[in-house]
Amino acid sequence: MFGKVMVANRGEIAIRVFRTLREMGIASVAVYSEVDRDAEFVRHADEAYLVGPGPATESYLKIPALIDVARRSGAEAVHPGYGFLAENAAFARALGEAGIVWIGPPPDAIEAMGSKTRARALMAEAGVPIVPGVTDPVATVEEARGIAEEIGYPVAVKAAAGGGGKGFRVAREPGELESAFQGARGEGERFFADGAVYLERYLPEPRHVEIQIMADARGACVWLGERDCSVQRRHQKLVEETPSPVVSDGLRRRMGEASVRAARAVGYRGAGTLEYLVAGEEFFFLEMNTRIQVEHTVTEMVTGYDLVREQVRVAAGEPLSFAQEDIAPRGHAIECRINAEDAARRFMPSPAPITAYREPAGPGVRVDSGVRAGSVIPEIYDPMVAKLVVWDVDRETARRRMIRALDEYVIEGPVTLIPFHRFLLEQEE
């Protein structure tokens, strides 16, 4: 097992990983930018090193600086958290070349699943259902018209390298296709330096359901149930829960088995998430996230397993600590992402100092946060303040517990989504 691990991230996910490392008896190393010099996560590590100015491109995304810190600190491995370089195959390879272990999947698996078109082709070969469409990039609007007529409107035009809602456009009728094509291609070029796009049938009212998988280097691969992530804004998740209220036992098993096939198809290792669109008893592959997810917490709440601990164990060459038959999810868990955003202003970020802060507590309540009173939510990073997670025996009691926890949560200074979440959880929909 490792003696020291560096976390190449910030905020609540850095603290989340530090806590598991401490429980495992592993020394921890933080990296921080000038903006984060006094951030709460820095205090949770055994050692902390400055890596650059505030902008992520000059600090958290600067691979040579991160590797330099790992070497100087004596860290044997690096956990990337999520976001930043968590799905960057070049970073994973650079660490390997420096003799440092990457706590994540093999770089080849990251690359295979990072390209939407290549991933669709691989999943089709592995027998994982994909939305009707094409796996090859579409070069022109004229070519797109022919494909759209074949698969039927509405169609989704997607950037091959897209994600997080970027490079995604919908054409509900032929007259909208050219605008959707150019819009998706333009965003692909701007955000991912890749203008390749592909087409697939657009499902108007699907549920967004994902399956958590975990694999070791010894051939074991398991699935740990599903998470429903259908409540989103701008294609980014706000509320996640498990189990999904629309997934039957049979569908759950089919999705889980398909997810294991998908992981095996790319030689996967570590924690990963297969995301699907679900319509009735049908499910279609959407993408794979080759990292720990923000919402891994709800899976931990119902299964009792520490997924970060398993990531570390697997990276150290140890086997998974559980088999498929050991996984028996119990109860219902819900996560609300508490962002510093103003829902009344189209979810505009609300960066500001936190003047008062008090977290909820009590039975079945978990808060993964990276702040305290006096912390500042900076303008230049993601506006997530915390993840509020609750567990109870069933969905209705978990919903009521979440409302109670939201009522207890005090964050003064920035505008947050707490009132929005409270409103949302009281709607019949």
CSV table of C-alpha atoms in Angstrom, one decimal, residues 222-226 242-243 252 298-305 322-332 391:
chain,number,residue,atom,x,y,z
A,222,VAL,CA,-18.8,-5.4,-10.4
A,223,TRP,CA,-21.7,-3.0,-10.7
A,224,LEU,CA,-23.1,-1.2,-7.6
A,225,GLY,CA,-26.6,-0.2,-8.6
A,226,GLU,CA,-27.9,2.9,-10.4
A,242,THR,CA,-30.7,5.9,-5.8
A,243,PRO,CA,-32.5,3.7,-6.5
A,252,ARG,CA,-31.5,-2.6,-13.3
A,298,VAL,CA,-25.5,8.2,-2.7
A,299,THR,CA,-24.1,4.8,-3.8
A,300,GLU,CA,-21.9,4.8,-0.8
A,301,MET,CA,-24.9,5.5,1.4
A,302,VAL,CA,-27.0,2.6,0.2
A,303,THR,CA,-24.2,0.0,-0.2
A,304,GLY,CA,-21.9,0.9,2.7
A,305,TYR,CA,-18.8,0.8,0.6
A,322,PHE,CA,-16.2,-7.3,-2.3
A,323,ALA,CA,-17.8,-9.4,-5.0
A,324,GLN,CA,-21.0,-8.9,-7.0
A,325,GLU,CA,-22.9,-11.2,-4.7
A,326,ASP,CA,-21.9,-9.1,-1.7
A,327,ILE,CA,-23.6,-5.9,-3.0
A,328,ALA,CA,-27.0,-5.5,-1.4
A,329,PRO,CA,-28.2,-1.9,-1.6
A,330,ARG,CA,-30.5,-0.9,1.2
A,331,GLY,CA,-32.8,2.1,1.6
A,332,HIS,CA,-32.9,5.3,-0.4
A,391,TRP,CA,-30.4,8.3,3.6
